[in-house]
Amino acid sequence: MTAKQLKNLTNKGIDKVIETSTTKTLDFEEKTEDLELLSEEKLLTKPKKLPLSKRGTAIEINHVDFYYQHGNKQALFDINMKIKENTVTAFIGPSGCGKSTILRSINRMNDLVEGTALEGEIIVNKSNVYDPGVDVARLRTEVGMVFQKANPFPMSIYDNVAFGPRSQGVKDKAALNQIVEDSLRKAALWDDVKDYLKDSALGLSGGQQQRLCIARAIAMRPKILLMDEPTSALDPIATLKVEELVLKLKDEYTIVIVTHSMAQAARVSDYTAFFLQGELVEFDKTKKIFTNPKDKKTEDYISGRFG
């Protein structure tokens, strides 16, 4: 083979290598582009939380007046508000301003107080809860309540959570076990008590008892959770755990919380309603209420000038 033939053969080999390398590079680039397109498509189709402005209404309160003492004492004056789904709404205001009264009106807990009366309407699930013939027991199943002071039943941890489902006719042991575990997990209590489910609930700490009460409410599969100052009797660490829990639960529930703590309202809520002397002074996104309130009374209360 002559030197010229060898050179031609070598050049052909180099050209082949370059061609093969270029083809592989192009293939790699095409595949990379496909992966990028796939990632973008996946990103675009990934479920996103609806912005607050586009969420539906969970609770609608229209022209509500409320009376104690057989109509002799008016506690609420023409309350109007719409509470959005899967949000946390904080009710703030000084003692006696009506925030707990309106909260308890949502699931008709005020019916238990003699001599009370409500005018107007509160719409939950597109129905006025004060219409004649409303099944109040069912309403309280769909609208759970957590009270200011933890009130576990004097029975085991397991029986506390299973109490509601059993009363609704759930008898299957496996189903009850699942409900108890799911509810305790959602209440961030499962890891603390899973080995002590048969122990008395009264042996738990104050913070654990309050989370147990939340688990008990969750076990009824409500759509709405009402919380009346749920951390007022707790220490700062237990309070933080409940607040973290509230932020997680709003993905599944609509939460309304009454609180005297401005810091707590700012930390956990999406919307804040300020009540004063039975009137709803202002209701808006929490950030706006705390940074740029419309009403001077709101500004004065938040800044600590009164209340």
Coordinates of N, CA, C and O in Angstrom, one line a residue, residues 156-246:
S156 N -59.9 5.8 76.9 CA -58.6 5.6 76.3 C -58.4 6.6 75.1 O -59.4 7.1 74.6
I157 N -57.2 6.7 74.7 CA -56.9 7.6 73.6 C -57.6 7.0 72.3 O -58.2 7.8 71.6
Y158 N -57.6 5.7 72.1 CA -58.2 5.1 71.0 C -59.7 5.4 71.0 O -60.3 5.8 70.0
D159 N -60.3 5.2 72.2 CA -61.8 5.3 72.3 C -62.2 6.8 72.1 O -63.3 7.0 71.6
N160 N -61.4 7.7 72.5 CA -61.7 9.1 72.2 C -61.8 9.4 70.7 O -62.8 10.1 70.3
V161 N -60.9 8.9 69.9 CA -60.9 9.2 68.5 C -62.0 8.3 67.8 O -62.7 8.8 66.9
A162 N -62.2 7.1 68.3 CA -63.2 6.2 67.7 C -64.7 6.6 68.1 O -65.6 6.1 67.5
F163 N -64.8 7.4 69.1 CA -66.1 7.7 69.7 C -67.1 8.2 68.6 O -68.3 7.7 68.5
G164 N -66.7 9.2 67.9 CA -67.6 9.8 66.8 C -68.0 8.8 65.8 O -69.2 8.6 65.5
P165 N -67.0 8.1 65.1 CA -67.4 7.1 64.1 C -68.3 6.0 64.6 O -69.2 5.6 63.9
R166 N -68.0 5.6 65.9 CA -68.9 4.5 66.5 C -70.3 5.0 66.6 O -71.3 4.3 66.3
S167 N -70.5 6.3 67.0 CA -71.8 6.8 67.2 C -72.5 7.0 65.9 O -73.7 7.1 65.8
Q168 N -71.7 7.0 64.8 CA -72.3 7.1 63.4 C -72.5 5.7 62.8 O -72.9 5.6 61.6
G169 N -72.3 4.7 63.6 CA -72.6 3.3 63.1 C -71.4 2.5 62.6 O -71.6 1.4 62.1
V170 N -70.2 3.1 62.7 CA -69.0 2.3 62.2 C -68.7 1.3 63.3 O -68.3 1.7 64.4
K171 N -68.8 0.0 63.0 CA -68.5 -1.1 63.9 C -67.3 -1.9 63.6 O -66.7 -2.6 64.4
D172 N -67.0 -1.9 62.3 CA -65.9 -2.8 61.8 C -64.6 -2.4 62.4 O -64.2 -1.2 62.4
K173 N -63.9 -3.3 63.1 CA -62.7 -3.1 63.8 C -61.6 -2.5 62.9 O -60.9 -1.6 63.3
A174 N -61.4 -3.1 61.7 CA -60.4 -2.7 60.8 C -60.6 -1.3 60.4 O -59.7 -0.4 60.3
A175 N -61.9 -0.9 60.1 CA -62.2 0.4 59.6 C -61.9 1.4 60.8 O -61.4 2.5 60.5
L176 N -62.3 1.1 62.0 CA -62.1 1.9 63.1 C -60.6 2.1 63.4 O -60.1 3.3 63.6
N177 N -59.8 1.1 63.3 CA -58.4 1.2 63.4 C -57.8 2.2 62.4 O -56.9 3.0 62.8
Q178 N -58.2 2.1 61.2 CA -57.7 2.9 60.1 C -58.1 4.4 60.4 O -57.3 5.3 60.2
I179 N -59.3 4.6 60.8 CA -59.8 6.0 61.1 C -59.0 6.6 62.3 O -58.6 7.7 62.2
V180 N -58.8 5.8 63.3 CA -58.0 6.3 64.5 C -56.6 6.6 64.1 O -56.1 7.7 64.4
E181 N -55.9 5.7 63.3 CA -54.6 6.0 62.9 C -54.5 7.2 62.0 O -53.6 8.1 62.2
D182 N -55.4 7.3 61.0 CA -55.3 8.4 60.1 C -55.6 9.7 60.8 O -54.9 10.7 60.5
S183 N -56.5 9.7 61.7 CA -56.9 11.0 62.4 C -55.7 11.4 63.3 O -55.4 12.6 63.4
L184 N -55.1 10.5 64.0 CA -54.0 10.8 64.9 C -52.7 11.2 64.1 O -52.0 12.1 64.5
R185 N -52.6 10.7 62.9 CA -51.5 11.1 62.0 C -51.7 12.6 61.6 O -50.8 13.4 61.6
K186 N -52.9 12.8 61.2 CA -53.2 14.2 60.7 C -53.1 15.2 61.8 O -52.8 16.4 61.6
A187 N -53.3 14.8 63.0 CA -53.2 15.6 64.2 C -51.8 15.7 64.8 O -51.5 16.2 65.8
A188 N -50.9 15.0 64.0 CA -49.4 15.0 64.4 C -49.2 14.4 65.8 O -48.4 14.9 66.6
L189 N -50.0 13.4 66.1 CA -50.0 12.8 67.5 C -49.7 11.3 67.4 O -49.3 10.7 68.5
W190 N -49.7 10.7 66.3 CA -49.6 9.2 66.1 C -48.3 8.7 66.7 O -48.2 7.8 67.5
D191 N -47.2 9.4 66.4 CA -45.9 8.9 66.8 C -45.7 9.0 68.4 O -45.0 8.2 69.0
D192 N -46.5 9.9 69.0 CA -46.4 10.1 70.4 C -47.2 9.0 71.2 O -46.8 8.6 72.3
V193 N -48.3 8.5 70.6 CA -49.2 7.7 71.3 C -49.4 6.3 70.7 O -50.2 5.5 71.3
K194 N -48.8 6.0 69.6 CA -49.2 4.7 68.9 C -48.9 3.5 69.8 O -49.6 2.4 69.6
D195 N -48.1 3.6 70.8 CA -47.8 2.4 71.7 C -48.6 2.5 72.9 O -48.5 1.6 73.8
Y196 N -49.5 3.5 73.1 CA -50.2 3.7 74.3 C -51.7 4.0 74.0 O -52.4 4.7 74.8
L197 N -52.2 3.5 73.0 CA -53.6 3.8 72.5 C -54.6 3.4 73.6 O -55.7 4.0 73.6
K198 N -54.3 2.4 74.4 CA -55.3 1.9 75.4 C -55.2 2.6 76.7 O -55.9 2.4 77.7
D199 N -54.2 3.5 76.8 CA -54.0 4.3 78.0 C -55.0 5.5 78.1 O -55.6 5.9 77.0
S200 N -55.3 6.0 79.3 CA -56.3 7.0 79.4 C -55.8 8.3 78.7 O -54.6 8.7 78.9
A201 N -56.7 9.0 78.1 CA -56.4 10.2 77.4 C -56.0 11.3 78.4 O -55.4 12.3 78.1
L202 N -56.5 11.2 79.6 CA -56.3 12.2 80.7 C -54.8 12.2 81.1 O -54.4 13.2 81.8
G203 N -54.1 11.2 80.7 CA -52.7 11.2 81.1 C -51.8 11.9 80.1 O -50.6 12.1 80.4
L204 N -52.3 12.5 79.1 CA -51.5 13.2 78.1 C -51.3 14.6 78.6 O -52.0 15.1 79.4
S205 N -50.2 15.3 78.0 CA -50.0 16.7 78.4 C -51.1 17.5 77.8 O -51.9 17.1 76.9
G206 N -51.1 18.8 78.2 CA -52.1 19.7 77.7 C -52.1 19.9 76.2 O -53.2 19.9 75.6
G207 N -50.9 20.0 75.6 CA -50.8 20.2 74.2 C -51.2 18.9 73.5 O -51.9 19.0 72.4
Q208 N -50.9 17.8 74.0 CA -51.3 16.5 73.4 C -52.8 16.3 73.5 O -53.4 15.8 72.6
Q209 N -53.4 16.7 74.6 CA -54.8 16.6 74.8 C -55.5 17.4 73.7 O -56.5 17.0 73.2
Q210 N -55.0 18.6 73.5 CA -55.7 19.5 72.5 C -55.5 18.9 71.1 O -56.5 18.9 70.3
R211 N -54.4 18.3 70.8 CA -54.2 17.7 69.5 C -55.1 16.4 69.4 O -55.6 16.1 68.3
L212 N -55.3 15.8 70.5 CA -56.2 14.6 70.5 C -57.7 15.1 70.2 O -58.4 14.4 69.5
C213 N -58.0 16.2 70.8 CA -59.4 16.8 70.5 C -59.5 17.1 69.0 O -60.6 17.0 68.4
I214 N -58.4 17.6 68.4 CA -58.4 17.9 67.0 C -58.6 16.6 66.2 O -59.4 16.5 65.2
A215 N -57.9 15.5 66.6 CA -58.0 14.2 66.0 C -59.4 13.7 66.1 O -59.9 13.1 65.2
R216 N -60.0 13.9 67.2 CA -61.4 13.4 67.5 C -62.3 14.1 66.5 O -63.3 13.5 66.0
A217 N -62.1 15.4 66.3 CA -63.0 16.2 65.3 C -62.7 15.7 63.9 O -63.7 15.5 63.1
I218 N -61.5 15.5 63.6 CA -61.1 15.0 62.2 C -61.7 13.7 61.9 O -62.1 13.4 60.8
A219 N -61.8 12.8 62.9 CA -62.3 11.5 62.7 C -63.8 11.4 62.2 O -64.2 10.5 61.6
M220 N -64.5 12.5 62.4 CA -65.8 12.6 61.9 C -65.9 13.1 60.4 O -67.0 13.2 59.8
R221 N -64.7 13.2 59.8 CA -64.6 13.6 58.4 C -65.3 14.9 58.1 O -66.2 15.0 57.2
P222 N -65.1 16.0 58.8 CA -65.8 17.3 58.6 C -65.2 17.9 57.4 O -64.1 17.6 56.9
K223 N -65.8 19.0 56.9 CA -65.3 19.8 55.8 C -64.8 21.1 56.4 O -64.0 21.8 55.8
I224 N -65.3 21.5 57.6 CA -64.9 22.7 58.2 C -64.5 22.4 59.6 O -65.1 21.6 60.3
L225 N -63.5 23.1 60.1 CA -63.0 23.0 61.5 C -63.1 24.4 62.2 O -62.5 25.4 61.7
L226 N -63.9 24.5 63.3 CA -64.0 25.7 64.0 C -63.1 25.6 65.3 O -63.2 24.6 66.0
M227 N -62.3 26.6 65.5 CA -61.4 26.5 66.7 C -61.5 27.8 67.5 O -61.3 28.9 67.1
D228 N -62.0 27.6 68.8 CA -62.2 28.7 69.7 C -61.1 28.9 70.6 O -61.0 28.2 71.7
E229 N -60.1 29.7 70.3 CA -58.9 29.9 71.1 C -58.2 28.6 71.5 O -58.1 28.4 72.7
P230 N -57.9 27.8 70.6 CA -57.4 26.5 70.9 C -56.0 26.4 71.6 O -55.7 25.4 72.1
T231 N -55.3 27.5 71.6 CA -54.0 27.5 72.2 C -53.9 28.4 73.5 O -52.8 28.6 74.0
S232 N -55.0 28.9 73.9 CA -54.9 29.9 75.0 C -54.4 29.3 76.3 O -53.9 30.1 77.1
A233 N -54.6 28.0 76.5 CA -54.2 27.4 77.7 C -52.9 26.6 77.6 O -52.5 25.9 78.5
L234 N -52.2 26.8 76.4 CA -51.0 26.0 76.2 C -49.7 26.8 76.3 O -49.7 28.0 76.1
D235 N -48.6 26.1 76.6 CA -47.3 26.8 76.6 C -46.8 27.0 75.2 O -47.4 26.5 74.2
P236 N -45.8 27.9 75.0 CA -45.3 28.3 73.7 C -45.0 27.1 72.8 O -45.2 27.2 71.6
I237 N -44.3 26.0 73.3 CA -44.0 24.9 72.4 C -45.2 24.2 71.9 O -45.3 23.9 70.8
A238 N -46.1 23.9 72.8 CA -47.4 23.2 72.4 C -48.2 24.1 71.5 O -48.8 23.6 70.5
T239 N -48.2 25.4 71.7 CA -48.8 26.4 70.8 C -48.3 26.3 69.4 O -49.0 26.2 68.4
L240 N -46.9 26.2 69.3 CA -46.3 26.2 68.0 C -46.7 24.9 67.3 O -46.9 24.9 66.1
K241 N -46.8 23.8 68.0 CA -47.2 22.5 67.4 C -48.6 22.6 66.8 O -48.9 22.1 65.7
V242 N -49.5 23.2 67.6 CA -50.9 23.3 67.1 C -50.9 24.3 65.9 O -51.7 24.0 64.9
E243 N -50.2 25.3 65.9 CA -50.1 26.3 64.8 C -49.6 25.6 63.5 O -50.1 25.8 62.4
E244 N -48.5 24.8 63.7 CA -48.0 24.0 62.5 C -49.0 23.1 62.0 O -49.2 22.9 60.8
L245 N -49.8 22.5 62.9 CA -50.9 21.5 62.5 C -52.0 22.3 61.7 O -52.4 21.8 60.7
V246 N -52.3 23.4 62.2 CA -53.4 24.2 61.5 C -52.9 24.5 60.0 O -53.7 24.4 59.1

